[in-house]
Amino acid sequence: MEHNINKHISGRFNEELENVRNHVLSMGGLVEQQLNTALDAVNSGDAEKAKKVSKNDYKVNAMEVNIDEECTRIIAKRQPAASDLRLVVAIAKTIADLERIGDEAERIAKVALDSFTKDQQDLLVNIDNMGRQVSQMLHDVLDSFARMDVQKAFEVHKADARVDREYEALTRQIMTYMMEDPRSIPKIMDLIWSVRSLERIGDRCQNIAEYVIYFVNGKDIRHTSQEDIAKSL
Protein backbone atom coordinates (compact mmCIF):
# COMPACT_ATOMS: atom_id res chain seq x y z
CA MET A 1 0.00 0.00 0.00
CA GLU A 2 1.37 3.40 -0.99
CA HIS A 3 0.93 5.91 1.78
CA ASN A 4 0.12 9.59 1.40
CA ILE A 5 2.57 11.15 3.79
CA ASN A 6 0.83 14.53 3.71
CA LYS A 7 -2.20 13.03 5.43
CA HIS A 8 0.02 11.84 8.23
CA ILE A 9 1.88 14.98 9.23
CA SER A 10 0.78 18.38 10.49
CA GLY A 11 0.33 21.10 7.91
CA ARG A 12 2.15 23.68 10.03
CA PHE A 13 5.49 22.05 9.51
CA ASN A 14 4.68 19.71 6.66
CA GLU A 15 7.20 21.56 4.49
CA GLU A 16 10.03 21.14 7.00
CA LEU A 17 9.47 17.40 7.32
CA GLU A 18 9.11 16.96 3.57
CA ASN A 19 12.38 18.85 3.09
CA VAL A 20 14.20 16.57 5.53
CA ARG A 21 12.70 13.49 3.90
CA ASN A 22 13.98 14.66 0.52
CA HIS A 23 17.44 15.02 2.01
CA VAL A 24 17.20 11.41 3.22
CA LEU A 25 16.36 10.28 -0.30
CA SER A 26 19.32 12.23 -1.68
CA MET A 27 21.55 10.54 0.87
CA GLY A 28 20.03 7.18 -0.07
CA GLY A 29 20.72 7.84 -3.74
CA LEU A 30 24.37 8.56 -2.98
CA VAL A 31 24.71 5.43 -0.83
CA GLU A 32 23.12 3.32 -3.58
CA GLN A 33 25.59 4.79 -6.06
CA GLN A 34 28.46 4.02 -3.68
CA LEU A 35 27.39 0.39 -3.35
CA ASN A 36 26.96 -0.12 -7.10
CA THR A 37 30.32 1.52 -7.83
CA ALA A 38 31.96 -0.74 -5.24
CA LEU A 39 30.39 -3.84 -6.82
CA ASP A 40 31.46 -2.70 -10.29
CA ALA A 41 34.98 -2.09 -8.99
CA VAL A 42 35.22 -5.62 -7.55
CA ASN A 43 33.69 -7.22 -10.64
CA SER A 44 36.08 -5.46 -13.00
CA GLY A 45 39.10 -5.17 -10.72
CA ASP A 46 39.01 -1.41 -11.29
CA ALA A 47 41.18 0.20 -8.62
CA GLU A 48 40.19 3.72 -9.68
CA LYS A 49 36.51 3.01 -9.05
CA ALA A 50 37.42 1.54 -5.67
CA LYS A 51 39.34 4.69 -4.77
CA LYS A 52 36.39 6.80 -5.87
CA VAL A 53 34.13 5.00 -3.38
CA SER A 54 36.59 5.62 -0.57
CA LYS A 55 37.02 9.25 -1.59
CA ASN A 56 33.26 9.93 -1.61
CA ASP A 57 32.49 8.32 1.75
CA TYR A 58 32.94 11.65 3.52
CA LYS A 59 29.92 12.99 1.58
CA VAL A 60 27.70 10.26 3.07
CA ASN A 61 28.99 11.04 6.55
CA ALA A 62 28.40 14.79 6.11
CA MET A 63 24.83 14.19 4.93
CA GLU A 64 24.10 12.08 7.99
CA VAL A 65 25.36 14.82 10.32
CA ASN A 66 23.36 17.53 8.52
CA ILE A 67 20.10 15.55 8.48
CA ASP A 68 20.55 14.54 12.12
CA GLU A 69 20.94 18.21 13.03
CA GLU A 70 17.75 19.03 11.09
CA CYS A 71 15.86 16.34 13.03
CA THR A 72 17.15 17.66 16.35
CA ARG A 73 16.15 21.19 15.41
CA ILE A 74 12.62 20.11 14.43
CA ILE A 75 12.13 18.24 17.72
CA ALA A 76 13.40 21.21 19.77
CA LYS A 77 11.48 23.82 17.80
CA ARG A 78 8.21 22.05 17.06
CA GLN A 79 7.87 19.46 19.82
CA PRO A 80 6.05 17.20 17.34
CA ALA A 81 3.13 15.03 18.39
CA ALA A 82 2.74 11.27 17.81
CA SER A 83 2.73 10.69 14.04
CA ASP A 84 5.07 13.61 13.29
CA LEU A 85 7.50 12.40 15.93
CA ARG A 86 7.37 8.89 14.45
CA LEU A 87 8.52 10.29 11.11
CA VAL A 88 11.41 12.18 12.71
CA VAL A 89 12.46 9.04 14.61
CA ALA A 90 12.17 6.93 11.44
CA ILE A 91 14.35 9.43 9.56
CA ALA A 92 16.99 9.56 12.30
CA LYS A 93 17.25 5.78 12.39
CA THR A 94 17.23 5.48 8.59
CA ILE A 95 20.16 7.85 8.08
CA ALA A 96 22.19 5.98 10.72
CA ASP A 97 21.70 2.76 8.75
CA LEU A 98 22.43 4.48 5.44
CA GLU A 99 25.71 5.81 6.85
CA ARG A 100 26.71 2.30 7.89
CA ILE A 101 25.78 0.94 4.46
CA GLY A 102 28.15 3.55 3.05
CA ASP A 103 30.91 2.25 5.33
CA GLU A 104 30.27 -1.33 4.19
CA ALA A 105 30.39 -0.24 0.54
CA GLU A 106 33.80 1.27 1.18
CA ARG A 107 35.02 -2.02 2.68
CA ILE A 108 33.71 -3.97 -0.31
CA ALA A 109 35.46 -1.61 -2.73
CA LYS A 110 38.84 -2.35 -1.13
CA VAL A 111 38.66 -5.91 -2.52
CA ALA A 112 39.15 -4.39 -5.99
CA LEU A 113 42.64 -3.31 -4.92
CA ASP A 114 43.74 -6.98 -4.69
CA SER A 115 44.68 -9.21 -7.63
CA PHE A 116 43.12 -12.68 -7.84
CA THR A 117 43.86 -15.94 -9.63
CA LYS A 118 41.44 -17.52 -12.12
CA ASP A 119 39.95 -19.80 -9.44
CA GLN A 120 39.54 -16.88 -7.09
CA GLN A 121 37.80 -14.91 -9.86
CA ASP A 122 35.03 -17.54 -9.78
CA LEU A 123 34.44 -16.65 -6.14
CA LEU A 124 34.19 -13.01 -7.13
CA VAL A 125 31.43 -13.83 -9.61
CA ASN A 126 29.39 -15.42 -6.83
CA ILE A 127 30.02 -12.41 -4.61
CA ASP A 128 28.82 -10.16 -7.42
CA ASN A 129 25.59 -12.17 -7.66
CA MET A 130 24.96 -11.71 -3.94
CA GLY A 131 25.90 -8.05 -4.29
CA ARG A 132 23.26 -7.48 -6.96
CA GLN A 133 20.60 -9.01 -4.71
CA VAL A 134 21.60 -6.68 -1.89
CA SER A 135 21.73 -3.69 -4.25
CA GLN A 136 18.16 -4.45 -5.33
CA MET A 137 17.10 -4.60 -1.67
CA LEU A 138 18.60 -1.16 -1.10
CA HIS A 139 16.91 0.24 -4.20
CA ASP A 140 13.54 -1.21 -3.19
CA VAL A 141 13.69 -0.08 0.43
CA LEU A 142 14.54 3.48 -0.64
CA ASP A 143 11.57 3.34 -2.99
CA SER A 144 9.36 2.11 -0.15
CA PHE A 145 10.65 4.96 2.03
CA ALA A 146 9.97 7.54 -0.70
CA ARG A 147 6.35 6.40 -1.06
CA MET A 148 5.88 5.09 2.48
CA ASP A 149 4.75 1.83 0.91
CA VAL A 150 4.42 -0.77 3.67
CA GLN A 151 3.83 -3.67 1.29
CA LYS A 152 7.06 -2.99 -0.57
CA ALA A 153 8.85 -2.54 2.74
CA PHE A 154 7.55 -5.95 3.80
CA GLU A 155 8.87 -7.52 0.56
CA VAL A 156 12.32 -6.11 1.37
CA HIS A 157 12.02 -7.41 4.92
CA LYS A 158 11.36 -10.93 3.59
CA ALA A 159 14.18 -10.68 1.01
CA ASP A 160 16.79 -10.55 3.77
CA ALA A 161 16.29 -14.27 4.45
CA ARG A 162 17.44 -15.05 0.88
CA VAL A 163 20.52 -12.89 1.36
CA ASP A 164 21.30 -14.69 4.62
CA ARG A 165 21.12 -18.07 2.86
CA GLU A 166 23.39 -16.77 0.10
CA TYR A 167 25.82 -15.50 2.72
CA GLU A 168 26.00 -18.89 4.44
CA ALA A 169 26.53 -20.74 1.15
CA LEU A 170 29.23 -18.33 -0.01
CA THR A 171 31.02 -18.44 3.33
CA ARG A 172 31.14 -22.26 3.18
CA GLN A 173 32.46 -22.09 -0.37
CA ILE A 174 35.21 -19.63 0.57
CA MET A 175 36.18 -21.60 3.67
CA THR A 176 36.48 -24.77 1.58
CA TYR A 177 38.72 -22.94 -0.87
CA MET A 178 41.01 -21.75 1.95
CA MET A 179 41.27 -25.27 3.39
CA GLU A 180 42.33 -26.59 -0.01
CA ASP A 181 44.86 -23.80 -0.52
CA PRO A 182 46.08 -22.44 2.85
CA ARG A 183 48.49 -20.08 1.10
CA SER A 184 45.51 -18.15 -0.19
CA ILE A 185 44.17 -17.37 3.27
CA PRO A 186 45.48 -13.78 3.69
CA LYS A 187 44.00 -12.64 0.39
CA ILE A 188 40.80 -14.67 0.64
CA MET A 189 40.07 -13.17 4.05
CA ASP A 190 39.30 -9.92 2.21
CA LEU A 191 36.61 -11.79 0.28
CA ILE A 192 35.11 -13.11 3.51
CA TRP A 193 34.91 -9.59 4.91
CA SER A 194 33.26 -8.32 1.73
CA VAL A 195 30.64 -11.08 1.87
CA ARG A 196 30.07 -10.20 5.51
CA SER A 197 29.63 -6.55 4.52
CA LEU A 198 26.98 -7.52 1.97
CA GLU A 199 25.11 -9.53 4.59
CA ARG A 200 25.19 -6.53 6.93
CA ILE A 201 23.86 -4.25 4.21
CA GLY A 202 20.93 -6.66 3.82
CA ASP A 203 20.31 -6.35 7.57
CA ARG A 204 20.42 -2.54 7.32
CA CYS A 205 17.88 -2.60 4.48
CA GLN A 206 15.64 -4.78 6.61
CA ASN A 207 15.96 -2.23 9.43
CA ILE A 208 14.87 0.61 7.14
CA ALA A 209 11.89 -1.47 6.01
CA GLU A 210 10.92 -1.78 9.68
CA TYR A 211 11.13 2.00 10.11
CA VAL A 212 8.74 2.53 7.17
CA ILE A 213 6.23 0.12 8.71
CA TYR A 214 6.72 1.76 12.11
CA PHE A 215 5.96 5.20 10.71
CA VAL A 216 2.89 4.20 8.71
CA ASN A 217 1.32 1.72 11.14
CA GLY A 218 2.76 2.93 14.42
CA LYS A 219 3.94 -0.58 15.22
CA ASP A 220 7.45 -1.66 16.18
CA ILE A 221 7.92 -4.96 14.32
CA ARG A 222 11.46 -5.71 15.44
CA HIS A 223 11.87 -9.32 16.62
CA THR A 224 8.47 -10.17 15.12
CA SER A 225 7.86 -13.21 12.89
CA GLN A 226 7.08 -12.71 9.21
CA GLU A 227 3.64 -14.25 9.76
CA ASP A 228 2.77 -11.79 12.52
CA ILE A 229 4.09 -8.85 10.48
CA ALA A 230 1.92 -9.90 7.52
CA LYS A 231 -1.15 -10.00 9.76
CA SER A 232 -0.47 -6.49 11.04
CA LEU A 233 -0.21 -4.84 7.61
mmCIF file of N, CA and C in Angstrom, residues 10 12-13 16-17 70-89:
data_model
loop_
_atom_site.group_PDB
_atom_site.id
_atom_site.type_symbol
_atom_site.label_atom_id
_atom_site.label_comp_id
_atom_site.label_asym_id
_atom_site.label_seq_id
_atom_site.Cartn_x
_atom_site.Cartn_y
_atom_site.Cartn_z
ATOM 1 N N SER A 10 1.460 17.118 10.272
ATOM 2 C CA SER A 10 0.781 18.385 10.492
ATOM 3 C C SER A 10 1.132 19.395 9.406
ATOM 4 N N ARG A 12 1.340 22.539 9.599
ATOM 5 C CA ARG A 12 2.146 23.683 10.033
ATOM 6 C C ARG A 12 3.642 23.465 9.846
ATOM 7 N N PHE A 13 4.080 22.218 9.870
ATOM 8 C CA PHE A 13 5.490 22.047 9.512
ATOM 9 C C PHE A 13 5.686 20.877 8.547
ATOM 10 N N GLU A 16 8.745 21.456 6.354
ATOM 11 C CA GLU A 16 10.027 21.144 6.998
ATOM 12 C C GLU A 16 10.311 19.645 6.952
ATOM 13 N N LEU A 17 9.297 18.849 7.306
ATOM 14 C CA LEU A 17 9.472 17.398 7.316
ATOM 15 C C LEU A 17 9.685 16.855 5.903
ATOM 16 N N GLU A 70 19.092 18.560 11.474
ATOM 17 C CA GLU A 70 17.752 19.030 11.092
ATOM 18 C C GLU A 70 16.677 18.372 11.964
ATOM 19 N N CYS A 71 16.829 17.072 12.193
ATOM 20 C CA CYS A 71 15.864 16.345 13.030
ATOM 21 C C CYS A 71 15.857 16.889 14.456
ATOM 22 N N THR A 72 17.036 17.118 14.986
ATOM 23 C CA THR A 72 17.154 17.661 16.351
ATOM 24 C C THR A 72 16.499 19.030 16.443
ATOM 25 N N ARG A 73 16.724 19.843 15.422
ATOM 26 C CA ARG A 73 16.147 21.194 15.409
ATOM 27 C C ARG A 73 14.618 21.146 15.350
ATOM 28 N N ILE A 74 14.083 20.238 14.546
ATOM 29 C CA ILE A 74 12.622 20.111 14.432
ATOM 30 C C ILE A 74 12.009 19.685 15.770
ATOM 31 N N ILE A 75 12.652 18.710 16.427
ATOM 32 C CA ILE A 75 12.131 18.244 17.723
ATOM 33 C C ILE A 75 12.155 19.377 18.752
ATOM 34 N N ALA A 76 13.264 20.126 18.789
ATOM 35 C CA ALA A 76 13.396 21.207 19.766
ATOM 36 C C ALA A 76 12.437 22.362 19.477
ATOM 37 N N LYS A 77 12.272 22.655 18.196
ATOM 38 C CA LYS A 77 11.481 23.823 17.801
ATOM 39 C C LYS A 77 9.978 23.535 17.783
ATOM 40 N N ARG A 78 9.619 22.349 17.293
ATOM 41 C CA ARG A 78 8.208 22.049 17.058
ATOM 42 C C ARG A 78 7.556 21.149 18.121
ATOM 43 N N GLN A 79 8.399 20.431 18.849
ATOM 44 C CA GLN A 79 7.873 19.459 19.820
ATOM 45 C C GLN A 79 6.740 18.640 19.189
ATOM 46 N N PRO A 80 7.079 17.900 18.130
ATOM 47 C CA PRO A 80 6.051 17.197 17.344
ATOM 48 C C PRO A 80 5.269 16.167 18.141
ATOM 49 N N ALA A 81 4.004 16.023 17.774
ATOM 50 C CA ALA A 81 3.128 15.026 18.392
ATOM 51 C C ALA A 81 3.292 13.704 17.666
ATOM 52 N N ALA A 82 2.629 12.687 18.190
ATOM 53 C CA ALA A 82 2.743 11.271 17.806
ATOM 54 C C ALA A 82 3.230 10.956 16.401
ATOM 55 N N SER A 83 2.374 11.146 15.379
ATOM 56 C CA SER A 83 2.733 10.694 14.035
ATOM 57 C C SER A 83 3.910 11.478 13.468
ATOM 58 N N ASP A 84 3.957 12.790 13.766
ATOM 59 C CA ASP A 84 5.073 13.609 13.294
ATOM 60 C C ASP A 84 6.386 13.153 13.932
ATOM 61 N N LEU A 85 6.312 12.865 15.231
ATOM 62 C CA LEU A 85 7.497 12.398 15.934
ATOM 63 C C LEU A 85 7.960 11.046 15.388
ATOM 64 N N ARG A 86 7.009 10.191 15.026
ATOM 65 C CA ARG A 86 7.367 8.889 14.447
ATOM 66 C C ARG A 86 8.169 9.074 13.166
ATOM 67 N N LEU A 87 7.787 10.052 12.359
ATOM 68 C CA LEU A 87 8.521 10.288 11.113
ATOM 69 C C LEU A 87 9.943 10.768 11.408
ATOM 70 N N VAL A 88 10.080 11.675 12.358
ATOM 71 C CA VAL A 88 11.410 12.183 12.713
ATOM 72 C C VAL A 88 12.292 11.040 13.233
ATOM 73 N N VAL A 89 11.711 10.194 14.081
ATOM 74 C CA VAL A 89 12.456 9.041 14.615
ATOM 75 C C VAL A 89 12.838 8.085 13.485
#
